[in-house]
XYZ file of C-alpha atoms in Angstrom:
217
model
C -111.162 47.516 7.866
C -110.531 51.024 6.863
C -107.453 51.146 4.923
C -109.068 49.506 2.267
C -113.097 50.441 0.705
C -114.639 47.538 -1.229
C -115.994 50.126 -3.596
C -112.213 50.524 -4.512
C -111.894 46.422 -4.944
C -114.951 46.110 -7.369
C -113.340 48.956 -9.631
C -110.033 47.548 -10.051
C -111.839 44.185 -10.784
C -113.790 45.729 -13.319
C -110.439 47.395 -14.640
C -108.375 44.336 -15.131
C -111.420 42.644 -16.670
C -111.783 45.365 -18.949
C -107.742 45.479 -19.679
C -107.677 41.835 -20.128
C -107.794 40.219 -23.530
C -110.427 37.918 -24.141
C -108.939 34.202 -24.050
C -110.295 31.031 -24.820
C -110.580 29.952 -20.951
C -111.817 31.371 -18.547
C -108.945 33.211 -16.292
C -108.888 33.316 -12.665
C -109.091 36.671 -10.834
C -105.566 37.141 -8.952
C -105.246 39.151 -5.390
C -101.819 40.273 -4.712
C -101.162 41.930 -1.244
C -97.662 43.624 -0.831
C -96.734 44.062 3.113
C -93.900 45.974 3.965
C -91.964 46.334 7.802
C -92.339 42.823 8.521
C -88.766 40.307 9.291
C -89.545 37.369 6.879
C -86.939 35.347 9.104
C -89.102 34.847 11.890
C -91.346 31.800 11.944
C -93.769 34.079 13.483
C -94.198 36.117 10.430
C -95.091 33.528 8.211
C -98.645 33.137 6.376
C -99.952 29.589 5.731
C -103.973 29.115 6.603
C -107.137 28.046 4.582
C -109.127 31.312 4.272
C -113.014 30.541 3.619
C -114.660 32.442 0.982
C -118.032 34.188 0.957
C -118.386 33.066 -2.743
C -116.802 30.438 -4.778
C -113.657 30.248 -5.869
C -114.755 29.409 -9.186
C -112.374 26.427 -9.495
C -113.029 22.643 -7.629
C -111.381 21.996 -4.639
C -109.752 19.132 -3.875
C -109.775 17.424 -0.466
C -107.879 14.108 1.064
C -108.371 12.690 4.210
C -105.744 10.361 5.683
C -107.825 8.000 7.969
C -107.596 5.205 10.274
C -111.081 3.454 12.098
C -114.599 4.856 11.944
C -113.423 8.134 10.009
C -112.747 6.491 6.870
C -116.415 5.671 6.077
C -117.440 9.006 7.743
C -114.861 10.853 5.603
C -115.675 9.008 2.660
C -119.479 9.874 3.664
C -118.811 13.474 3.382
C -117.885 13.464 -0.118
C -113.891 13.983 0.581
C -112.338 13.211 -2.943
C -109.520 10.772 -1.777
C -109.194 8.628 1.147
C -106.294 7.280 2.254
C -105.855 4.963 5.111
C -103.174 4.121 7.310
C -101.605 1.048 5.347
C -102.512 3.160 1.694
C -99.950 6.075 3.665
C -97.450 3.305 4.577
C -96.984 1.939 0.800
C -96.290 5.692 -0.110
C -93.029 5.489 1.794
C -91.190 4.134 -1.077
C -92.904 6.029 -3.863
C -91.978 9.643 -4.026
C -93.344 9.663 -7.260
C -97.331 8.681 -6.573
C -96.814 10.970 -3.439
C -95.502 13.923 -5.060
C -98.728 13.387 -7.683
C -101.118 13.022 -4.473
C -99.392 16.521 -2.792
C -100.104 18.502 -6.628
C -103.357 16.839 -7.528
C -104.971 17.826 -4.023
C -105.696 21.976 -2.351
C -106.455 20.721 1.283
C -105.286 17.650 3.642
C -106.694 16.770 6.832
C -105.837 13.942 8.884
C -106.463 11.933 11.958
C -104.576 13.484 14.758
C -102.482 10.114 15.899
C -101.095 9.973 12.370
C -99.770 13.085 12.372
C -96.160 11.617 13.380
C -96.209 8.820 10.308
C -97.505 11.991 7.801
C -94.350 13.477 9.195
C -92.098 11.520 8.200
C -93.634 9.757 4.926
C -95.396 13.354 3.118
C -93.310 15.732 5.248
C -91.062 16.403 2.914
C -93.207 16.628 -0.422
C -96.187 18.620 2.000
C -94.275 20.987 4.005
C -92.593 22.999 1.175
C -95.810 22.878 -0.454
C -97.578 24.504 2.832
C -100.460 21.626 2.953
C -99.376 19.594 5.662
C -102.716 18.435 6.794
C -105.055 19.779 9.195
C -105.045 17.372 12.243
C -108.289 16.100 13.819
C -109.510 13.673 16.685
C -110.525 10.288 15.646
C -114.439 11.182 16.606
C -114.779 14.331 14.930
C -117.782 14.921 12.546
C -115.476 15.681 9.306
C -118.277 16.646 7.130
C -118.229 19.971 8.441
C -114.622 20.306 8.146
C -114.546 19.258 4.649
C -117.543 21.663 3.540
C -115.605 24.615 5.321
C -112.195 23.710 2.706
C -114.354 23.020 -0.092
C -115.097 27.133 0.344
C -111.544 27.624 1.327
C -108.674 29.624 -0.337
C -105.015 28.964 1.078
C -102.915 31.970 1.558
C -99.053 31.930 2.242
C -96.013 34.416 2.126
C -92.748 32.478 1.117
C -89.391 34.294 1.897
C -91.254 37.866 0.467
C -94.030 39.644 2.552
C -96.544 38.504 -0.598
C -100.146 36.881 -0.504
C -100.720 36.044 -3.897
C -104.185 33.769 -4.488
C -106.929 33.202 -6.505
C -110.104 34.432 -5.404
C -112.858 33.836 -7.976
C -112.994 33.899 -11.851
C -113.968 36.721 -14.203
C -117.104 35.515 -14.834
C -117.911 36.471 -11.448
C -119.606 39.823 -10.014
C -116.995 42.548 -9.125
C -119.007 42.433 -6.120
C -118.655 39.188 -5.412
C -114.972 39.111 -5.868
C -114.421 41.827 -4.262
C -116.435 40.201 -0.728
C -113.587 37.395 -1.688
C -111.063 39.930 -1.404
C -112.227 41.482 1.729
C -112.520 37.911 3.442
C -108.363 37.397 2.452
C -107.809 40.809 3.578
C -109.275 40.442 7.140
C -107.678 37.226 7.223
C -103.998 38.760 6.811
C -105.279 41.615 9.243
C -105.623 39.195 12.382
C -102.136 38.421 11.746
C -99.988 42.274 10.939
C -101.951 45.880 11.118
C -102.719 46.560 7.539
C -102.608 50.549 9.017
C -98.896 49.370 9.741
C -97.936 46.989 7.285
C -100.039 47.293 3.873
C -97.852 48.838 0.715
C -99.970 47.747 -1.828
C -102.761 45.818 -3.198
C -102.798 44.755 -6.749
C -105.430 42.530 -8.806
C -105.367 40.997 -11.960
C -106.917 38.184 -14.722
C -104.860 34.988 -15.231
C -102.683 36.900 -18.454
C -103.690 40.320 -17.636
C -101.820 42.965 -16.720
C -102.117 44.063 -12.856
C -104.360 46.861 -11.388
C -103.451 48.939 -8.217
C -106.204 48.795 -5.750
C -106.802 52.581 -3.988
C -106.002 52.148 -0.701
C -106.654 54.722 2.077
């Protein structure tokens, strides 16, 4: 990818380290990509995918699996942090509340593929705005795999503006190692528009600090 030189990445992260004010947390490093020339309208040019990451994200992610049969003891096996099965989806139908808590408290959802059309209609609603409708599987797949891939996994979406905005490490972490984080987002939006075409800017930042303009070429 040409347009943009990691070397460039790692010196804006060292920037808005440097132009940050120490805090007593520790902030999140922030990639902002600005596209430009693309019709937010169509379906076609939206964003919404789990991007995996070289390095951490620096922040737990959280995984549910809704389940029916032999994949809720696998799923439960590979360490996903809620299960829910078919009958624990059902009683959500009535409870906006506990399912509005489940769609916040959780970064990834994957489901068995025949449930799909019950998701739909129960968590529809709460997940679709919030881009996590689940990722649907077949009843025999080996979810462990699937579930170690998320756990690495940064979602990036455009809303109605041609913006990825997502977290990509913390600023404990190498400018290196962020910026390998960067470049794995960046490659990511590529297979979708020409950054050559369709890049305008590229901006990173700390949690509270103030943004940094990446050099592009």
């Amino acid at each position: 990818m040409s347009v943009v030189d990691p070397k460039a990445l790692e010196k804006a992260f060292a920037e808005a380290k440097a132009n940050s004010k120490p805090r007593n947390f520790t902030q999140s490093m922030e990639l902002i990509v600005n596209l430009k020339g693309i019709n937010m309208k169509s379906p076609e040019s939206r964003i919404n995918e789990a991007v995996p990451l070289p390095n951490t994200s620096g922040k737990p992610v959280k995984i549910c699996v809704i389940a029916d049969g032999d994949l809720i003891f696998k799923a439960k096996e590979a360490g996903a942090d809620t299960v829910l099965t078919k009958a624990d989806l059902e009683k959500l139908a009535g409870d906006k509340k506990s399912a509005k808590k489940l769609a916040n408290s959780h970064d990834f959802f994957v489901a068995r593929a025949d449930l799909m059309p019950l998701i739909g209609r129960i968590l529809g609603p709460i997940l679709g705005p919030r881009g996590k409708m689940p990722e649907p599987i077949p009843p025999t797949a080996d979810v462990k795999p699937i579930i170690d891939r998320l756990r690495k996994s940064v979602r990036i979406r455009t809303r109605d503006q041609p913006v990825v905005k997502c977290r990509i490490g913390v600023e404990t972490m190498s400018d290196s190692a962020l910026a390998e984080n960067a470049m794995a987002v960046l490659s990511a939006i590529e297979k979708k528009f020409s950054l050559k075409q369709h890049l305008d800017s590229i901006y990173v930042k700390t949690t509270m600090g103030p943004p940094v303009e990446v050099e592009v070429d």
